[in-house]
Coordinates of C-alpha atoms and ligand atoms in Angstrom, one line a residue:
M28 CA 78.3 133.0 80.6
F29 CA 78.5 129.8 82.7
G30 CA 76.9 129.1 86.0
L31 CA 75.6 132.5 87.0
S32 CA 73.5 132.7 90.2
A33 CA 70.1 134.5 90.2
E34 CA 71.8 137.5 91.8
E35 CA 74.6 137.5 89.2
L36 CA 72.0 137.2 86.4
R37 CA 70.3 140.3 87.9
F38 CA 73.6 142.1 87.9
R39 CA 74.3 141.1 84.3
D40 CA 70.8 142.5 83.3
E41 CA 71.5 145.7 85.2
V42 CA 74.8 146.3 83.4
H43 CA 73.2 145.5 80.1
G44 CA 70.3 148.0 80.7
F45 CA 72.8 150.6 81.8
V46 CA 74.9 150.2 78.7
E47 CA 71.9 150.2 76.4
A48 CA 70.7 153.4 78.0
E49 CA 74.0 155.2 78.2
F50 CA 76.5 154.0 75.5
P51 CA 76.4 155.9 72.2
R52 CA 74.9 153.7 69.5
D53 CA 77.0 155.1 66.7
L54 CA 80.2 154.4 68.6
S55 CA 79.0 150.8 69.3
R56 CA 78.4 150.3 65.6
R57 CA 81.9 151.6 64.8
L58 CA 83.5 149.3 67.4
A59 CA 81.6 146.3 66.0
A60 CA 83.1 147.2 62.6
G61 CA 86.6 147.1 64.1
G62 CA 86.9 150.9 64.4
N63 CA 88.4 152.8 67.3
P64 CA 87.1 155.5 69.7
T65 CA 88.5 159.0 69.7
R66 CA 90.3 160.2 72.8
Q67 CA 87.3 162.2 73.9
E68 CA 84.9 159.3 73.4
Q69 CA 87.1 157.1 75.7
V70 CA 87.3 159.8 78.3
D71 CA 83.6 160.5 78.3
W72 CA 82.6 156.9 78.7
H73 CA 85.3 156.2 81.3
R74 CA 83.7 159.0 83.4
V75 CA 80.2 157.6 83.0
L76 CA 81.5 154.2 84.2
H77 CA 83.3 155.9 87.1
G78 CA 80.2 157.8 88.1
K79 CA 78.4 154.5 88.4
G80 CA 81.3 153.0 90.5
W81 CA 82.4 150.7 87.7
A82 CA 85.7 152.1 86.5
V83 CA 87.9 151.0 89.4
P84 CA 85.8 148.4 91.4
H85 CA 89.0 146.4 92.0
W86 CA 90.8 149.3 93.8
P87 CA 90.9 149.7 97.6
R88 CA 87.7 151.2 98.9
E89 CA 89.4 154.3 100.1
W90 CA 90.2 155.2 96.5
G91 CA 86.8 154.5 94.9
G92 CA 86.9 150.7 94.6
G93 CA 85.6 147.7 96.6
N94 CA 82.0 147.8 95.4
L95 CA 82.0 144.7 93.1
D96 CA 83.3 141.2 93.8
Q97 CA 85.6 139.4 91.4
R98 CA 82.8 137.6 89.5
E99 CA 80.8 140.8 89.2
R100 CA 83.8 142.5 87.7
F101 CA 84.1 139.7 85.2
I102 CA 80.4 140.0 84.3
L103 CA 80.8 143.7 83.9
S104 CA 83.6 143.4 81.5
V105 CA 82.0 140.6 79.5
V106 CA 78.7 142.6 79.1
L107 CA 80.6 145.7 78.0
E108 CA 82.8 143.9 75.5
E109 CA 79.9 141.8 74.1
Y110 CA 77.7 144.9 73.5
P111 CA 80.2 146.1 72.2
A112 CA 81.0 149.1 74.4
L113 CA 84.2 150.5 75.8
T114 CA 85.7 149.4 79.1
A115 CA 87.5 151.8 81.4
L116 CA 91.0 152.7 80.2
S117 CA 93.1 149.7 81.2
M118 CA 96.4 151.6 81.3
N119 CA 95.0 153.8 84.1
V120 CA 92.8 151.4 86.1
N121 CA 94.6 148.0 85.7
L122 CA 98.3 149.0 85.3
C123 CA 99.3 152.4 86.7
G124 CA 96.6 152.9 89.5
P125 CA 97.2 149.6 91.3
V126 CA 101.0 150.2 91.3
I127 CA 100.5 153.6 93.0
A128 CA 97.9 152.2 95.3
Q129 CA 100.3 149.4 96.4
F130 CA 103.7 151.1 96.4
G131 CA 103.1 154.8 96.4
T132 CA 103.4 157.3 99.3
R133 CA 100.3 158.8 100.9
A134 CA 101.0 162.1 99.0
Q135 CA 101.3 160.2 95.6
K136 CA 98.0 158.4 96.3
E137 CA 96.2 161.6 97.1
K138 CA 97.6 163.4 94.1
F139 CA 97.3 160.7 91.4
L140 CA 94.7 158.1 92.3
P141 CA 91.5 160.2 92.0
R142 CA 92.7 161.6 88.7
L143 CA 93.6 158.2 87.4
A144 CA 90.2 156.8 88.4
N145 CA 88.3 159.6 86.6
L146 CA 90.7 159.7 83.6
D147 CA 91.5 163.3 84.3
D148 CA 95.0 162.2 83.4
W149 CA 95.6 159.7 80.6
W150 CA 98.7 157.5 81.3
A151 CA 101.1 155.7 79.1
Q152 CA 103.5 152.8 79.8
G153 CA 107.2 153.5 79.3
F154 CA 108.8 150.0 79.8
S155 CA 110.0 148.7 76.4
E156 CA 113.1 150.1 74.7
P157 CA 114.4 149.4 71.2
E158 CA 116.7 146.7 72.5
S159 CA 114.8 145.7 75.7
G160 CA 111.4 144.0 75.3
S161 CA 111.2 140.4 76.6
D162 CA 114.5 141.0 78.4
L163 CA 113.1 144.1 80.1
A164 CA 115.7 144.1 82.9
S165 CA 118.4 145.0 80.3
L166 CA 116.8 148.4 79.8
R167 CA 119.2 151.3 79.4
T168 CA 117.2 154.5 79.9
R169 CA 119.2 156.2 82.6
A170 CA 117.9 158.4 85.5
E171 CA 120.6 160.2 87.4
I172 CA 120.0 161.9 90.7
K173 CA 121.0 165.5 90.7
G174 CA 120.1 167.3 93.9
D175 CA 116.4 166.8 94.5
R176 CA 115.7 165.8 90.9
F177 CA 116.1 162.9 88.5
V178 CA 117.5 163.6 85.0
I179 CA 116.3 161.0 82.5
N180 CA 118.0 160.2 79.2
G181 CA 117.0 157.4 76.8
T182 CA 114.3 156.0 74.6
K183 CA 111.1 154.1 75.2
T184 CA 109.3 152.4 72.3
W185 CA 105.9 150.8 71.4
T186 CA 104.4 153.3 73.8
T187 CA 100.6 152.8 73.4
H188 CA 98.6 156.0 73.0
A189 CA 101.5 158.2 74.1
Q190 CA 100.0 160.8 71.7
H191 CA 97.0 161.0 74.0
A192 CA 98.9 160.8 77.3
D193 CA 99.3 163.4 80.0
W194 CA 101.7 161.3 82.1
I195 CA 103.9 158.3 81.5
F196 CA 105.3 155.8 84.1
V197 CA 108.9 154.9 83.2
L198 CA 111.3 152.2 84.3
A199 CA 114.8 153.7 84.3
R200 CA 118.2 152.6 85.5
T201 CA 119.3 154.4 88.6
N202 CA 122.2 152.1 89.5
P203 CA 124.2 150.9 86.5
E204 CA 126.6 149.0 88.8
A205 CA 124.1 146.7 90.4
K206 CA 122.6 143.5 88.9
P207 CA 120.1 144.4 86.2
Q208 CA 117.0 143.9 88.3
L209 CA 118.4 145.7 91.3
G210 CA 119.3 149.0 89.7
I211 CA 115.9 150.0 88.2
S212 CA 113.4 152.6 89.5
F213 CA 109.8 153.3 88.7
L214 CA 109.3 157.0 87.9
L215 CA 106.3 159.2 87.0
V216 CA 106.9 161.8 84.2
P217 CA 104.5 164.4 82.9
M218 CA 104.3 164.3 79.1
D219 CA 104.9 168.0 78.8
A220 CA 108.2 167.9 80.5
P221 CA 110.9 169.7 78.5
G222 CA 113.1 167.3 76.5
L223 CA 110.4 164.6 76.1
S224 CA 109.3 164.1 72.5
V225 CA 106.8 161.6 71.0
H226 CA 107.2 160.1 67.5
P227 CA 104.4 158.0 65.9
I228 CA 105.1 154.4 64.7
K229 CA 102.6 153.1 62.2
L230 CA 101.3 149.6 62.8
I231 CA 101.1 146.9 60.1
E232 CA 97.6 147.9 59.1
G233 CA 98.5 151.6 59.0
G234 CA 96.9 152.7 62.3
H235 CA 98.6 155.0 64.8
E236 CA 98.4 153.3 68.1
V237 CA 102.0 153.2 69.3
N238 CA 104.9 155.6 69.5
Q239 CA 108.6 156.1 70.3
C240 CA 109.4 158.5 73.1
F241 CA 112.7 160.2 73.4
F242 CA 114.0 161.5 76.8
A243 CA 116.7 164.2 76.4
S244 CA 117.7 165.4 79.9
V245 CA 114.1 165.3 81.1
E246 CA 114.0 166.5 84.8
I247 CA 111.4 165.4 87.3
P248 CA 111.3 166.0 91.1
R249 CA 112.5 163.2 93.4
E250 CA 109.0 162.9 94.8
N251 CA 107.9 161.3 91.5
L252 CA 109.7 158.1 92.5
V253 CA 107.3 155.2 93.3
G254 CA 108.5 152.7 95.9
E255 CA 112.1 152.6 96.9
I256 CA 115.0 153.7 94.7
N257 CA 116.5 150.8 92.7
R258 CA 113.5 148.6 93.7
G259 CA 111.3 149.5 90.7
W260 CA 111.5 145.9 89.4
E261 CA 109.1 144.9 92.2
C262 CA 106.6 147.5 90.9
A263 CA 107.2 146.2 87.3
K264 CA 106.6 142.5 88.2
F265 CA 103.4 143.5 90.0
L266 CA 102.2 145.5 87.0
L267 CA 103.1 142.9 84.4
M268 CA 101.1 140.3 86.3
N269 CA 98.0 142.6 86.2
E270 CA 98.7 143.3 82.5
R271 CA 98.5 139.6 81.8
F272 CA 95.2 139.3 83.6
S273 CA 93.7 142.3 82.0
S274 CA 94.2 140.9 78.5
V275 CA 91.6 138.2 79.0
R276 CA 88.8 139.9 77.0
V277 CA 86.3 137.0 77.1
G278 CA 83.5 139.3 76.0
A279 CA 85.5 140.7 73.1
A280 CA 86.1 137.1 71.8
N281 CA 82.4 136.3 72.2
E282 CA 81.4 139.5 70.3
R283 CA 83.7 138.7 67.4
L284 CA 82.3 135.1 67.2
R285 CA 78.7 136.5 67.2
R286 CA 79.8 138.8 64.4
L287 CA 81.3 135.9 62.5
K288 CA 78.1 133.9 62.8
Q289 CA 75.9 136.8 61.6
I290 CA 78.1 137.4 58.5
A291 CA 78.3 133.7 57.7
A292 CA 74.5 133.3 58.0
N293 CA 73.9 136.2 55.6
E294 CA 76.8 135.7 53.1
V295 CA 75.7 133.4 50.3
K296 CA 78.5 131.4 48.6
G297 CA 77.8 128.6 46.1
G298 CA 74.1 129.1 46.4
R299 CA 73.8 128.7 50.2
P300 CA 74.7 130.7 53.3
L301 CA 78.3 130.2 54.3
A302 CA 77.2 129.0 57.7
E303 CA 75.6 126.0 56.1
D304 CA 78.8 125.0 54.3
P305 CA 79.9 122.0 56.4
F306 CA 83.6 122.9 56.0
F307 CA 83.2 126.4 57.3
G308 CA 80.5 125.3 59.8
R309 CA 83.1 123.0 61.4
K310 CA 85.4 126.0 61.8
I311 CA 82.7 128.0 63.5
A312 CA 81.9 125.1 65.8
A313 CA 85.6 124.7 66.7
M314 CA 85.8 128.5 67.4
E315 CA 82.7 128.3 69.6
A316 CA 84.4 125.5 71.6
Q317 CA 87.6 127.5 71.9
T318 CA 85.8 130.7 73.2
K319 CA 83.9 128.6 75.8
A320 CA 87.1 126.9 76.9
H321 CA 88.7 130.4 77.2
E322 CA 85.8 131.5 79.4
L323 CA 86.1 128.4 81.6
I324 CA 89.9 128.9 82.1
T325 CA 89.2 132.5 83.0
L326 CA 86.5 131.6 85.6
R327 CA 88.8 128.9 87.1
L328 CA 91.6 131.4 87.5
L329 CA 89.4 134.0 89.0
E330 CA 88.3 131.5 91.6
D331 CA 91.9 130.6 92.3
D332 CA 92.8 134.2 92.5
E333 CA 90.1 134.9 95.1
Q334 CA 91.7 132.4 97.4
R335 CA 95.2 133.8 97.2
G336 CA 96.4 136.2 99.8
P337 CA 98.4 139.3 98.9
E338 CA 101.6 137.6 100.1
D339 CA 101.1 134.5 97.9
P340 CA 103.2 134.2 94.7
P341 CA 101.4 135.1 91.5
N342 CA 99.6 132.2 89.8
P343 CA 101.8 131.0 86.8
L344 CA 98.5 129.9 85.1
S345 CA 97.9 133.6 84.3
S346 CA 100.3 132.8 81.4
L347 CA 97.9 130.2 80.2
L348 CA 95.1 132.8 80.3
K349 CA 97.2 135.2 78.2
L350 CA 97.9 132.4 75.7
S351 CA 94.3 131.3 75.5
A352 CA 93.1 135.0 75.1
T353 CA 95.7 135.5 72.3
E354 CA 94.9 132.4 70.4
T355 CA 91.1 132.8 70.6
R356 CA 91.0 136.4 69.6
Q357 CA 93.6 136.0 66.8
E358 CA 91.8 132.9 65.4
V359 CA 88.3 134.6 65.3
T360 CA 89.7 137.6 63.4
H361 CA 91.4 135.2 61.1
L362 CA 88.1 133.5 60.3
L363 CA 86.4 136.9 59.7
A364 CA 89.2 137.8 57.2
E365 CA 88.6 134.4 55.6
V366 CA 84.9 135.1 55.2
A367 CA 85.9 138.4 53.5
G368 CA 87.8 136.3 50.9
P369 CA 89.4 138.1 48.0
A370 CA 87.8 141.4 49.0
A371 CA 90.0 141.3 52.1
S372 CA 92.9 142.3 50.0
R373 CA 91.5 145.8 50.1
L374 CA 92.4 147.4 53.4
S375 CA 90.3 150.1 55.1
L376 CA 90.8 151.8 58.4
S377 CA 87.4 153.4 59.0
I378 CA 83.8 152.6 58.3
E379 CA 80.8 154.8 58.3
E380 CA 78.2 152.3 59.5
D381 CA 78.4 148.6 60.5
R382 CA 75.8 146.3 58.9
D383 CA 75.1 142.6 59.3
E384 CA 75.9 141.7 55.8
F385 CA 79.2 141.5 53.9
T386 CA 80.3 144.7 52.2
P387 CA 83.7 145.5 50.6
E388 CA 84.2 148.2 53.2
W389 CA 83.6 145.7 55.9
A390 CA 86.0 143.2 54.3
G391 CA 88.7 145.9 54.4
M392 CA 88.1 146.5 58.1
A393 CA 88.2 142.7 58.8
T394 CA 91.7 142.6 57.2
A395 CA 92.8 145.6 59.2
Q396 CA 91.7 144.0 62.4
Y397 CA 93.3 140.7 61.4
L398 CA 96.6 142.4 60.8
N399 CA 96.3 144.6 63.9
Y400 CA 95.7 141.6 66.2
R401 CA 99.1 140.1 65.4
K402 CA 100.1 142.4 68.3
L403 CA 98.3 140.2 70.8
S404 CA 101.0 137.6 70.7
I405 CA 103.7 140.3 71.3
F406 CA 102.6 142.8 74.0
G407 CA 102.0 141.9 77.6
G408 CA 104.7 139.2 77.3
T409 CA 105.1 137.3 74.0
T410 CA 103.6 133.9 73.4
E411 CA 107.1 132.3 73.5
I412 CA 107.8 133.9 76.9
Q413 CA 104.4 132.7 78.3
K414 CA 105.1 129.2 77.1
T415 CA 108.5 129.2 78.8
I416 CA 106.9 130.4 82.0
L417 CA 104.4 127.5 81.8
A418 CA 107.1 125.0 80.9
K419 CA 109.2 125.9 83.9
S420 CA 106.6 126.7 86.6
V421 CA 103.8 124.2 85.7
L422 CA 105.4 121.4 83.9
G423 CA 108.7 121.6 85.8
L424 CA 110.8 121.4 82.7
Ligands
FAD5 C1 100.9 147.0 69.7 C2 101.9 147.0 70.8 C3 101.8 147.8 71.9 C4 102.7 147.9 72.9 N1 102.5 148.8 73.9 C5 103.5 149.0 74.8 C6 103.4 150.0 75.8 O1 102.5 150.7 75.8 N2 104.5 150.1 76.6 C7 105.6 149.3 76.6 O2 106.5 149.5 77.4 N3 105.7 148.4 75.7 C8 104.7 148.1 74.8 N4 104.8 147.2 73.8 C9 106.0 146.4 73.7 C10 105.9 145.0 74.1 O3 105.9 144.8 75.5 C11 107.2 144.3 73.5 O4 107.1 144.3 72.1 C12 107.4 142.9 74.0 O5 107.8 142.8 75.3 C13 108.4 142.1 73.1 O6 109.6 142.8 73.1 P1 110.3 143.1 71.7 O7 109.4 143.7 70.8 O8 111.6 143.8 72.1 O9 110.7 141.7 71.1 P2 111.9 140.7 71.6 O10 111.9 140.6 73.1 O11 113.1 141.2 70.9 O12 111.4 139.3 71.0 C14 111.6 139.0 69.6 C15 111.1 137.6 69.4 O13 112.0 136.7 70.1 C16 111.3 135.9 71.1 N5 112.0 135.8 72.3 C17 112.6 136.8 73.0 N6 113.2 136.3 74.1 C18 112.9 134.9 74.1 C19 113.2 133.9 75.0 N7 113.9 134.1 76.2 N8 112.8 132.7 74.7 C20 112.1 132.4 73.6 N9 111.8 133.4 72.7 C21 112.2 134.6 73.0 C22 110.0 136.7 71.3 O14 108.9 135.8 71.7 C23 109.7 137.3 70.0 O15 109.1 136.4 69.1 C24 103.9 147.1 72.8 C25 104.0 146.2 71.7 C26 103.1 146.2 70.7 C27 103.3 145.3 69.5

């Protein structure tokens, strides 16, 4: 990491020591191989982090945050991702929690925030619909007010980990007569509500990460509305900005690059290690420059963010960050699949143990991750949408 002060270096070492002592080794090896944690493994580790004060350091002090500054939070995430260890569940701590902390009533904060912070409840995001993704304001899921309840009908799709979730936050249309952005509300729905069903969608590599959720006359009490009725778009914009920022993953890109270098150093092709092949070496060097540039962009934006007040408009350069994170992480998994060569045609979704050298099993995982990472240029705002934001707001086109 660039330019750390002596105090920050001490903090980095503290985090590293903590992770080494506490994070399960077998899980770390599985993550390094491109595998996934179980629900319970994510919950257990999240709670370890929360116990240390590191799950929600960016939340208001009253709700368990405020104990790390912006740069320390960055260092924390980089060390965790580089190890590799898990970070706190982003859906809870970066997306849902901050919205409730910002727009929720006192009663909602007391009810939900401690449980969000400790991952007592796992949350899912119900924004996208089969015909509303980039153009989210066109969403058609309807919530009608009947007495003291909302009755929800519609479909949400691409819902990450809905199969694990206890709650889902939903954007629903509460006023179909108003302009699209002015008739939407932000609602909190328990996953076990009658009429709500979850159907798995398989991703390109065969993994089960996303789902389609159907709402058939799902009833929730009126007190589950966050913010004002028909003003849910404000919550959505606030959340989407945080989502863009939380996709940075500098440490994850560094970890993949380190992995690429290890494999390239051990894998012999044409009588010499692949890393010594000038053609491939040039690609690794370019990748190294790209990951460093990504880190620099992130640090610059964090600095800028620190100087912004809560009333300032969001920094459009967060779109640049999302683009840079996407390109860097996709490119490094591309190179890993390239190292795997013809063996990459065999796809595998799990691996017993990760090793430094190339194995057919590892090659299959490299392919799976390469395919899975196509998602990075789609979720959290597609690459085309980010480029349009930059063209308009930064280049003035
Ligand atoms: C793995 C994964 C996980 C996801 N998890 C969630 C989740 O948990 N919750 C949730 O609500 N959503 C989730 N999403 C959905 C995601 O937010 C949407 O897929 C995304 O917003 C794009 O919407 P869409 O798929 O409808 O594509 P579309 O919006 O239909 O876009 C199709 C293509 O057209 C391009 N395009 C669209 N509009 C424009 C434009 N104005 N200018 C230029 N090009 C344009 C897009 O860039 C894209 O290439 C997830 C998606 C994926 C892939």
